[in-house]
Amino acid sequence: MSLPIPFLAEAERLIPRERRFDDPLSTLAFGTDASFYRLIPKLVVRVESEEEVIGLLKAAHAHQVPVTFRAAGTSLSGQAISDSVLIVLGDNWNGREIRADGQQIRLQPGVIGAQANAWLAPFGRKIGPDPASINACKIGGIVANNASGMCCGTAQNSYQTLAGIRLVLADGTVLDTEDPASVAAFQQSHGALLERLAELGRETRANTELAAKIRHKYRLKNTTGLALNALVDYDQPLDILSHLMVGSEGILGFISAVTYNTVPDHPHKASALIVFPTVESCCQAVPVLKRQPVSAVELLDRRALRSVENMQGMPEWVKHLSAGACALLVESRAATRSLLHEQLAQINAAIAEFPVEKQVDFSEDPAVYNQLWRIRKDTFPAVGAVRQTGTTVIIEDVTFPVEQLAEGVNRLLALFDRHGYDEAIIFGHALEGNLHFVFTQGFDSPEQVQRYSAFMDEVAQLVAVEYGGSLKAEHGTGRNMAPFVELEWGQDAYRLMWQIKELLDPAGILNPDVQLSRDPRIHLKHLKPLPAADQLVDRCIECGFCEPVCPSRGLTLSPRQRIVIWRDIQARKRAGLDTAQLERDYQYQGIDTCAATGLCAQRCPVNINTGDLVRKLRAGAASHQGSADWLAGHFATALKGARLTLLAADGARRLLGAPLLGKASRWLHQRAGLPLWTPAMPQAAKPLQISPPIADERPRVVYLAACVSRAMGPAAGDAELVSLLDKTRALLEKAGYQVVFPDNLDNLCCGQPFASKGYPAQADAKRQELIDALLKASRGGLDPIYCDTSPCTLRLLQDGLDPRLQLHDPVKFIRTQLLDKLDFEPQEQPVAVHVTCSTQHLGEAQGLIDIVRRCTTQVVIPEGIHCCGFAGDKGFTTPELNGHALRSLKDAVQHCTEGVSTSRTCEIGLSSHSGIDYHGLVYLVDRVTRPRARPLG
């Protein structure tokens, strides 16, 4: 059925066209979350204000239109999808207010959890919830799902740390529990609702059997169904309503702000890995550890350990553990090092009598404890990486009473064997009896669906009935466990949940069939296909962890959505369906606007670089092989042509003036697709004057000047008019180096321009040509090599570099070779830092920031900008990508005097969209340093 015309008319009145999506590509792209369900919305609306939400809810209420709210879409149980109207948070939901030196923080629902903790870090505080998806999930989803994690347990989740909430009910009414005027107005307008909530609370507390069951259930980690503990923990109806919203998964209202009581973020920590010979001995240690000063205790069964034993960096001994081994990863945190050591001694004494097969003692060394936590964190992606194409990875989330944990683990293992889930693994938050089990499942035949159905029926009986546990500990009920809520809770509690739902959403428009459903088979419907698309991306589990770092997210598609659409295109082609229109739309949405910088791979649990797929698709469509061959063979001529083009552009600027040229350039770009000129456009660089090396006592450094550095000088209006080449050479000589250059420099290129355009053969040939020249210039690797542009450095290092070559990007060279040769006199003017994608890939992000901190007393790192989107030449050819990626930059750096980076092309876009000049790092370092005096004698 289509949406009612009056509702659509109201949506058009409320929401601009560019934030309403009903085309097949967009609705398909938003039809997935991190679960194994798919629903294609009829309309996707990106909202930017509470007023828009209110208007949409009033219209939906009036016309009986179901709506679903979506924050990051990392939900694992199908909470964030809809076949009706999907309301997605836009950019303007990132507000925060830090109170009482970080004791409280008020957040809007679009804030990413990790960002909230970054704001609180200077105060030594953090929010309580710590879900594994905290780098991607948003506060709205964290609260709506009562997400928890490894450390927060039941004491520090959103329910327990809630201090206030602002919400919009299904009828469009707003309530802010921290605003007396709002409370008074709500009591006036919705007094009957509040009285009914108070009455339900009194009835529940009077029902001693039901109240006891609720208290028992929330002694455990539990997100199955609505938060009925609100009815026994509180007697004031506003408190009841506030806490019912936590974990309500969007079925009771929209959360537009939340205030947390924060928790300490202790700076000192240590971790240990203790392997027990049996599941029983492992689980018997858990209640003992629960009484100790531990912050996390993670359980890993032998299958989980086996899934990661062959990964790079894993300890060799993991391969040789016994078949029944079971491990605990234990962490302790403290405010001081001495207190931490006391805690570690106490913990070790408490478990000293337990039999141990293998143990990595407590370590405070980040290299050691990060390796231990990697074992735990890599278990889930390890299963995903080896799954058969076309199957999905399912991660379930149950809680057993901790005293029955060993029985629960063994019973689950028996269920895996009975149903043939040989790859299944178990890990989890042992302190709470919370187990995650991961398995792969196909849904491409009735037999496979029936197998899954039978398995889940047995899991539900085992966990909820036999052991009185919870079927969802922290992932939310969603569609996945909606049919089992009554089984777990019983008729009285289930009826009570429906009463609450009907009280707050009488029309039933909010996220139907999520958490509460009348359909006993809803968990077996709308199952998501994961058809083969390309081996580069077939391992994608559509979790969405990649999305926060993607520069095109919100402009066109995110990496997850690119994969979703490409999968669908390939499946349609195999079915003989026409994909012409979808492919035409995908060309711009999926291919043309992908920066292909690969930051998505850093966030992906299975290391998928969606940019690799895009480059492959570009290569398949590349039709100018002859031109690419000519450019590769005549690169110096092409470089000269680039300089002439920049000279012509600058001549036009002088003749027409910058405003008129900018206007003409925009017109030509829009109508003819010509590259866009901006005032940040560089002037042509003067050809480099190279002197032959001389024999003296100075150490030599080979200076690899990137082709962009050789072609592009400063912009006409730049405060720094010395070229990057001259500035870099001056800094290196100041530090005492003799600077030498490779022969035939103007004909050399790392191959990046060819690779990004889909010409890998030419790219590889130019890369090898450059490597050969660097070997010669560095005297077979004797001399270090300084590359002035981080993307070129990364390109050379990828796929392996001749081990004789000592290649450095600007950050690494300054950090390792110059700091002891220069004295720094930091300036007071604030400097903005942009960490390029390549610098992040090279592992030099912190190194860049640390160097800038030596140069200035005020360092500004703009929030939320991970990639500038310039992507080589996209800033010229697809400038909307650059503009979208940097849309928040100007406000973030408005009080800075300049910015620094390590890529000349990135600096063009950064300068254009910030209102300040961005330069290479060497400009700042050169300005604030002088040669260090050498001791006499």
mmCIF file of C-alpha atoms in Angstrom, residues 293-570:
data_model
loop_
_atom_site.group_PDB
_atom_site.id
_atom_site.type_symbol
_atom_site.label_atom_id
_atom_site.label_comp_id
_atom_site.label_asym_id
_atom_site.label_seq_id
_atom_site.Cartn_x
_atom_site.Cartn_y
_atom_site.Cartn_z
ATOM 1 C CA PRO A 293 37.773 -4.860 42.086
ATOM 2 C CA VAL A 294 37.457 -5.805 38.406
ATOM 3 C CA SER A 295 36.003 -3.615 35.692
ATOM 4 C CA ALA A 296 35.504 -6.334 33.072
ATOM 5 C CA VAL A 297 35.619 -10.114 32.880
ATOM 6 C CA GLU A 298 35.159 -11.511 29.375
ATOM 7 C CA LEU A 299 34.607 -15.207 28.718
ATOM 8 C CA LEU A 300 35.895 -16.939 25.568
ATOM 9 C CA ASP A 301 35.178 -20.589 24.901
ATOM 10 C CA ARG A 302 37.675 -22.816 23.056
ATOM 11 C CA ARG A 303 35.852 -22.277 19.759
ATOM 12 C CA ALA A 304 36.173 -18.519 20.141
ATOM 13 C CA LEU A 305 39.889 -18.823 20.825
ATOM 14 C CA ARG A 306 40.279 -21.195 17.875
ATOM 15 C CA SER A 307 38.599 -18.678 15.566
ATOM 16 C CA VAL A 308 41.426 -16.174 16.101
ATOM 17 C CA GLU A 309 44.420 -18.416 16.745
ATOM 18 C CA ASN A 310 45.823 -18.019 13.215
ATOM 19 C CA MET A 311 45.458 -14.257 13.028
ATOM 20 C CA GLN A 312 48.576 -12.168 12.688
ATOM 21 C CA GLY A 313 49.989 -11.230 16.061
ATOM 22 C CA MET A 314 48.136 -13.911 18.030
ATOM 23 C CA PRO A 315 50.305 -15.706 20.631
ATOM 24 C CA GLU A 316 51.513 -19.072 19.370
ATOM 25 C CA TRP A 317 50.287 -20.873 22.480
ATOM 26 C CA VAL A 318 46.638 -20.189 21.612
ATOM 27 C CA LYS A 319 46.874 -22.937 18.956
ATOM 28 C CA HIS A 320 47.904 -25.549 21.505
ATOM 29 C CA LEU A 321 45.205 -25.170 24.152
ATOM 30 C CA SER A 322 43.206 -28.246 25.113
ATOM 31 C CA ALA A 323 39.822 -28.969 23.541
ATOM 32 C CA GLY A 324 37.862 -28.079 26.662
ATOM 33 C CA ALA A 325 39.755 -24.923 27.592
ATOM 34 C CA CYS A 326 37.852 -21.766 28.460
ATOM 35 C CA ALA A 327 39.376 -18.350 29.113
ATOM 36 C CA LEU A 328 38.634 -15.227 31.102
ATOM 37 C CA LEU A 329 39.998 -11.855 30.040
ATOM 38 C CA VAL A 330 40.127 -9.751 33.196
ATOM 39 C CA GLU A 331 40.635 -6.010 33.484
ATOM 40 C CA SER A 332 41.003 -3.813 36.536
ATOM 41 C CA ARG A 333 41.067 -0.006 36.575
ATOM 42 C CA ALA A 334 41.974 2.497 39.267
ATOM 43 C CA ALA A 335 42.474 6.181 39.874
ATOM 44 C CA THR A 336 46.131 5.718 40.886
ATOM 45 C CA ARG A 337 48.867 3.241 40.016
ATOM 46 C CA SER A 338 49.395 2.243 43.640
ATOM 47 C CA LEU A 339 45.689 1.495 44.073
ATOM 48 C CA LEU A 340 45.741 -0.528 40.858
ATOM 49 C CA HIS A 341 48.600 -2.650 42.189
ATOM 50 C CA GLU A 342 46.666 -3.290 45.407
ATOM 51 C CA GLN A 343 43.669 -4.371 43.360
ATOM 52 C CA LEU A 344 45.729 -6.711 41.195
ATOM 53 C CA ALA A 345 47.196 -8.388 44.261
ATOM 54 C CA GLN A 346 43.711 -8.858 45.685
ATOM 55 C CA ILE A 347 42.408 -10.356 42.435
ATOM 56 C CA ASN A 348 45.332 -12.741 42.065
ATOM 57 C CA ALA A 349 44.934 -13.931 45.642
ATOM 58 C CA ALA A 350 41.221 -14.557 45.156
ATOM 59 C CA ILE A 351 41.686 -16.949 42.235
ATOM 60 C CA ALA A 352 45.019 -18.470 43.240
ATOM 61 C CA GLU A 353 43.474 -21.871 44.057
ATOM 62 C CA PHE A 354 41.808 -22.374 40.670
ATOM 63 C CA PRO A 355 43.458 -24.741 38.184
ATOM 64 C CA VAL A 356 44.976 -22.820 35.277
ATOM 65 C CA GLU A 357 46.108 -24.187 31.900
ATOM 66 C CA LYS A 358 47.758 -21.020 30.634
ATOM 67 C CA GLN A 359 48.016 -17.493 31.942
ATOM 68 C CA VAL A 360 49.154 -14.105 30.742
ATOM 69 C CA ASP A 361 49.748 -12.181 33.946
ATOM 70 C CA PHE A 362 48.297 -8.748 34.535
ATOM 71 C CA SER A 363 50.071 -6.146 32.451
ATOM 72 C CA GLU A 364 49.871 -2.383 32.348
ATOM 73 C CA ASP A 365 51.792 -2.289 29.067
ATOM 74 C CA PRO A 366 49.437 -1.046 26.311
ATOM 75 C CA ALA A 367 51.105 -3.338 23.777
ATOM 76 C CA VAL A 368 50.282 -6.352 25.944
ATOM 77 C CA TYR A 369 46.766 -5.529 27.069
ATOM 78 C CA ASN A 370 45.729 -4.248 23.654
ATOM 79 C CA GLN A 371 46.846 -7.587 22.214
ATOM 80 C CA LEU A 372 44.777 -9.443 24.792
ATOM 81 C CA TRP A 373 41.702 -7.359 24.049
ATOM 82 C CA ARG A 374 42.261 -7.897 20.352
ATOM 83 C CA ILE A 375 41.734 -11.613 20.951
ATOM 84 C CA ARG A 376 38.330 -10.804 22.400
ATOM 85 C CA LYS A 377 37.358 -8.182 19.828
ATOM 86 C CA ASP A 378 38.405 -10.238 16.808
ATOM 87 C CA THR A 379 36.235 -13.238 17.609
ATOM 88 C CA PHE A 380 33.049 -11.886 16.032
ATOM 89 C CA PRO A 381 34.689 -10.712 12.777
ATOM 90 C CA ALA A 382 36.649 -13.956 12.624
ATOM 91 C CA VAL A 383 33.411 -15.890 12.207
ATOM 92 C CA GLY A 384 32.138 -13.330 9.708
ATOM 93 C CA ALA A 385 35.317 -13.585 7.667
ATOM 94 C CA VAL A 386 35.034 -17.324 7.078
ATOM 95 C CA ARG A 387 31.296 -17.598 6.515
ATOM 96 C CA GLN A 388 30.011 -19.008 3.271
ATOM 97 C CA THR A 389 28.969 -16.322 0.764
ATOM 98 C CA GLY A 390 25.229 -15.796 0.912
ATOM 99 C CA THR A 391 24.944 -16.593 4.592
ATOM 100 C CA THR A 392 24.634 -14.033 7.344
ATOM 101 C CA VAL A 393 26.369 -13.773 10.702
ATOM 102 C CA ILE A 394 23.978 -13.867 13.633
ATOM 103 C CA ILE A 395 25.095 -12.729 17.054
ATOM 104 C CA GLU A 396 22.711 -13.648 19.839
ATOM 105 C CA ASP A 397 22.779 -12.181 23.273
ATOM 106 C CA VAL A 398 21.463 -14.073 26.313
ATOM 107 C CA THR A 399 21.906 -13.977 30.072
ATOM 108 C CA PHE A 400 22.051 -16.869 32.497
ATOM 109 C CA PRO A 401 22.063 -16.385 36.261
ATOM 110 C CA VAL A 402 25.788 -16.186 36.922
ATOM 111 C CA GLU A 403 25.683 -19.078 39.357
ATOM 112 C CA GLN A 404 24.423 -21.292 36.499
ATOM 113 C CA LEU A 405 26.795 -19.946 33.862
ATOM 114 C CA ALA A 406 28.767 -23.168 33.372
ATOM 115 C CA GLU A 407 25.608 -25.197 32.814
ATOM 116 C CA GLY A 408 24.352 -22.568 30.401
ATOM 117 C CA VAL A 409 27.548 -22.589 28.333
ATOM 118 C CA ASN A 410 27.578 -26.373 28.064
ATOM 119 C CA ARG A 411 23.886 -26.538 27.173
ATOM 120 C CA LEU A 412 24.414 -23.955 24.419
ATOM 121 C CA LEU A 413 27.358 -25.936 23.076
ATOM 122 C CA ALA A 414 25.134 -29.017 22.949
ATOM 123 C CA LEU A 415 22.490 -27.048 21.022
ATOM 124 C CA PHE A 416 25.088 -25.960 18.467
ATOM 125 C CA ASP A 417 26.061 -29.571 17.902
ATOM 126 C CA ARG A 418 22.469 -30.797 17.651
ATOM 127 C CA HIS A 419 21.567 -28.207 15.013
ATOM 128 C CA GLY A 420 24.817 -28.422 13.089
ATOM 129 C CA TYR A 421 26.242 -24.983 13.851
ATOM 130 C CA ASP A 422 29.832 -26.223 13.860
ATOM 131 C CA GLU A 423 31.333 -22.739 13.432
ATOM 132 C CA ALA A 424 29.447 -21.243 16.389
ATOM 133 C CA ILE A 425 31.459 -19.594 19.155
ATOM 134 C CA ILE A 426 30.628 -18.244 22.607
ATOM 135 C CA PHE A 427 32.050 -15.185 24.311
ATOM 136 C CA GLY A 428 30.565 -12.611 26.609
ATOM 137 C CA HIS A 429 30.464 -10.473 29.688
ATOM 138 C CA ALA A 430 30.899 -13.139 32.324
ATOM 139 C CA LEU A 431 30.314 -10.949 35.390
ATOM 140 C CA GLU A 432 26.695 -10.545 34.346
ATOM 141 C CA GLY A 433 26.238 -14.062 32.978
ATOM 142 C CA ASN A 434 25.809 -12.384 29.578
ATOM 143 C CA LEU A 435 26.835 -14.635 26.699
ATOM 144 C CA HIS A 436 27.071 -13.758 23.033
ATOM 145 C CA PHE A 437 27.021 -16.648 20.642
ATOM 146 C CA VAL A 438 27.860 -16.178 16.995
ATOM 147 C CA PHE A 439 26.939 -18.483 14.136
ATOM 148 C CA THR A 440 26.345 -18.302 10.414
ATOM 149 C CA GLN A 441 22.969 -18.918 8.855
ATOM 150 C CA GLY A 442 21.571 -19.070 5.352
ATOM 151 C CA PHE A 443 17.989 -18.056 4.676
ATOM 152 C CA ASP A 444 17.823 -19.018 1.019
ATOM 153 C CA SER A 445 15.633 -22.090 1.459
ATOM 154 C CA PRO A 446 12.658 -23.135 3.623
ATOM 155 C CA GLU A 447 14.837 -25.817 5.184
ATOM 156 C CA GLN A 448 17.390 -23.268 6.355
ATOM 157 C CA VAL A 449 14.673 -21.023 7.802
ATOM 158 C CA GLN A 450 13.144 -24.014 9.595
ATOM 159 C CA ARG A 451 16.536 -24.976 10.991
ATOM 160 C CA TYR A 452 16.970 -21.480 12.417
ATOM 161 C CA SER A 453 13.400 -21.483 13.765
ATOM 162 C CA ALA A 454 13.865 -24.805 15.562
ATOM 163 C CA PHE A 455 17.169 -23.676 17.032
ATOM 164 C CA MET A 456 15.748 -20.404 18.356
ATOM 165 C CA ASP A 457 12.751 -22.185 19.860
ATOM 166 C CA GLU A 458 15.121 -24.391 21.834
ATOM 167 C CA VAL A 459 17.312 -21.444 22.845
ATOM 168 C CA ALA A 460 14.245 -19.623 24.137
ATOM 169 C CA GLN A 461 13.102 -22.601 26.187
ATOM 170 C CA LEU A 462 16.592 -23.158 27.568
ATOM 171 C CA VAL A 463 17.382 -19.586 28.563
ATOM 172 C CA ALA A 464 14.028 -18.074 29.465
ATOM 173 C CA VAL A 465 12.134 -21.040 30.863
ATOM 174 C CA GLU A 466 14.652 -23.518 32.274
ATOM 175 C CA TYR A 467 17.100 -20.982 33.679
ATOM 176 C CA GLY A 468 14.944 -17.889 34.125
ATOM 177 C CA GLY A 469 17.453 -15.836 32.165
ATOM 178 C CA SER A 470 16.961 -13.148 29.550
ATOM 179 C CA LEU A 471 16.868 -13.745 25.806
ATOM 180 C CA LYS A 472 18.251 -10.293 25.096
ATOM 181 C CA ALA A 473 20.821 -8.876 27.460
ATOM 182 C CA GLU A 474 21.956 -5.763 25.628
ATOM 183 C CA HIS A 475 21.129 -5.944 21.903
ATOM 184 C CA GLY A 476 17.448 -5.081 22.263
ATOM 185 C CA THR A 477 14.398 -7.253 21.556
ATOM 186 C CA GLY A 478 13.732 -5.942 18.047
ATOM 187 C CA ARG A 479 11.900 -8.257 15.664
ATOM 188 C CA ASN A 480 14.237 -11.037 16.568
ATOM 189 C CA MET A 481 12.871 -11.834 20.026
ATOM 190 C CA ALA A 482 9.449 -10.146 19.846
ATOM 191 C CA PRO A 483 7.638 -13.516 19.532
ATOM 192 C CA PHE A 484 9.369 -14.800 22.695
ATOM 193 C CA VAL A 485 8.690 -11.886 25.064
ATOM 194 C CA GLU A 486 5.609 -13.521 26.530
ATOM 195 C CA LEU A 487 7.427 -16.847 26.922
ATOM 196 C CA GLU A 488 10.161 -15.128 28.924
ATOM 197 C CA TRP A 489 8.002 -12.817 30.992
ATOM 198 C CA GLY A 490 4.683 -14.633 31.412
ATOM 199 C CA GLN A 491 1.153 -13.464 30.702
ATOM 200 C CA ASP A 492 0.849 -10.816 33.433
ATOM 201 C CA ALA A 493 4.036 -8.975 32.544
ATOM 202 C CA TYR A 494 3.354 -9.279 28.814
ATOM 203 C CA ARG A 495 -0.156 -7.866 29.234
ATOM 204 C CA LEU A 496 1.329 -5.010 31.243
ATOM 205 C CA MET A 497 3.751 -4.178 28.419
ATOM 206 C CA TRP A 498 0.914 -3.997 25.929
ATOM 207 C CA GLN A 499 -1.049 -1.746 28.298
ATOM 208 C CA ILE A 500 1.899 0.665 28.412
ATOM 209 C CA LYS A 501 2.297 0.560 24.636
ATOM 210 C CA GLU A 502 -1.398 1.275 24.041
ATOM 211 C CA LEU A 503 -1.398 4.044 26.638
ATOM 212 C CA LEU A 504 1.485 5.930 25.016
ATOM 213 C CA ASP A 505 0.855 4.962 21.381
ATOM 214 C CA PRO A 506 -2.874 4.208 21.087
ATOM 215 C CA ALA A 507 -2.801 4.288 17.281
ATOM 216 C CA GLY A 508 0.111 1.814 17.176
ATOM 217 C CA ILE A 509 2.121 3.919 14.716
ATOM 218 C CA LEU A 510 5.508 3.764 16.448
ATOM 219 C CA ASN A 511 7.804 1.012 15.153
ATOM 220 C CA PRO A 512 5.178 -1.727 14.826
ATOM 221 C CA ASP A 513 6.266 -5.365 15.274
ATOM 222 C CA VAL A 514 9.384 -4.295 17.157
ATOM 223 C CA GLN A 515 9.656 -5.507 20.756
ATOM 224 C CA LEU A 516 5.917 -6.298 20.936
ATOM 225 C CA SER A 517 4.209 -8.126 18.095
ATOM 226 C CA ARG A 518 1.018 -10.109 17.647
ATOM 227 C CA ASP A 519 2.722 -12.126 14.907
ATOM 228 C CA PRO A 520 4.376 -15.258 16.376
ATOM 229 C CA ARG A 521 6.513 -15.679 13.248
ATOM 230 C CA ILE A 522 7.672 -12.088 12.812
ATOM 231 C CA HIS A 523 11.247 -13.219 13.532
ATOM 232 C CA LEU A 524 11.123 -15.436 10.436
ATOM 233 C CA LYS A 525 9.849 -12.770 8.035
ATOM 234 C CA HIS A 526 11.611 -10.066 6.011
ATOM 235 C CA LEU A 527 14.903 -11.964 6.206
ATOM 236 C CA LYS A 528 17.730 -10.109 4.521
ATOM 237 C CA PRO A 529 19.422 -11.578 1.461
ATOM 238 C CA LEU A 530 23.205 -11.307 1.311
ATOM 239 C CA PRO A 531 23.859 -12.345 -2.289
ATOM 240 C CA ALA A 532 27.341 -12.587 -3.721
ATOM 241 C CA ALA A 533 28.439 -9.279 -5.233
ATOM 242 C CA ASP A 534 32.229 -9.255 -5.311
ATOM 243 C CA GLN A 535 34.803 -11.100 -3.251
ATOM 244 C CA LEU A 536 36.151 -7.726 -2.102
ATOM 245 C CA VAL A 537 32.969 -7.036 -0.145
ATOM 246 C CA ASP A 538 31.113 -10.353 0.203
ATOM 247 C CA ARG A 539 32.217 -10.620 3.848
ATOM 248 C CA CYS A 540 30.303 -7.424 4.714
ATOM 249 C CA ILE A 541 27.778 -7.993 7.492
ATOM 250 C CA GLU A 542 26.198 -4.539 6.998
ATOM 251 C CA CYS A 543 26.915 -3.469 10.574
ATOM 252 C CA GLY A 544 27.428 0.211 9.726
ATOM 253 C CA PHE A 545 30.610 0.670 11.764
ATOM 254 C CA CYS A 546 32.177 2.223 8.658
ATOM 255 C CA GLU A 547 29.691 5.043 8.260
ATOM 256 C CA PRO A 548 30.926 7.767 10.661
ATOM 257 C CA VAL A 549 34.236 8.191 8.792
ATOM 258 C CA CYS A 550 32.783 8.286 5.260
ATOM 259 C CA PRO A 551 32.853 11.766 3.655
ATOM 260 C CA SER A 552 29.932 11.012 1.319
ATOM 261 C CA ARG A 553 27.583 9.744 4.041
ATOM 262 C CA GLY A 554 24.583 12.051 3.983
ATOM 263 C CA LEU A 555 25.442 13.411 0.539
ATOM 264 C CA THR A 556 24.986 10.151 -1.344
ATOM 265 C CA LEU A 557 25.794 6.681 -0.024
ATOM 266 C CA SER A 558 27.876 5.315 2.818
ATOM 267 C CA PRO A 559 30.200 2.297 2.385
ATOM 268 C CA ARG A 560 27.571 -0.029 3.837
ATOM 269 C CA GLN A 561 24.971 1.342 1.445
ATOM 270 C CA ARG A 562 27.325 1.068 -1.537
ATOM 271 C CA ILE A 563 27.669 -2.634 -0.788
ATOM 272 C CA VAL A 564 23.923 -3.078 -0.234
ATOM 273 C CA ILE A 565 23.110 -1.563 -3.630
ATOM 274 C CA TRP A 566 25.855 -3.425 -5.495
ATOM 275 C CA ARG A 567 24.644 -6.696 -3.973
ATOM 276 C CA ASP A 568 21.143 -5.958 -5.168
ATOM 277 C CA ILE A 569 22.312 -5.044 -8.664
ATOM 278 C CA GLN A 570 24.218 -8.316 -8.977
#
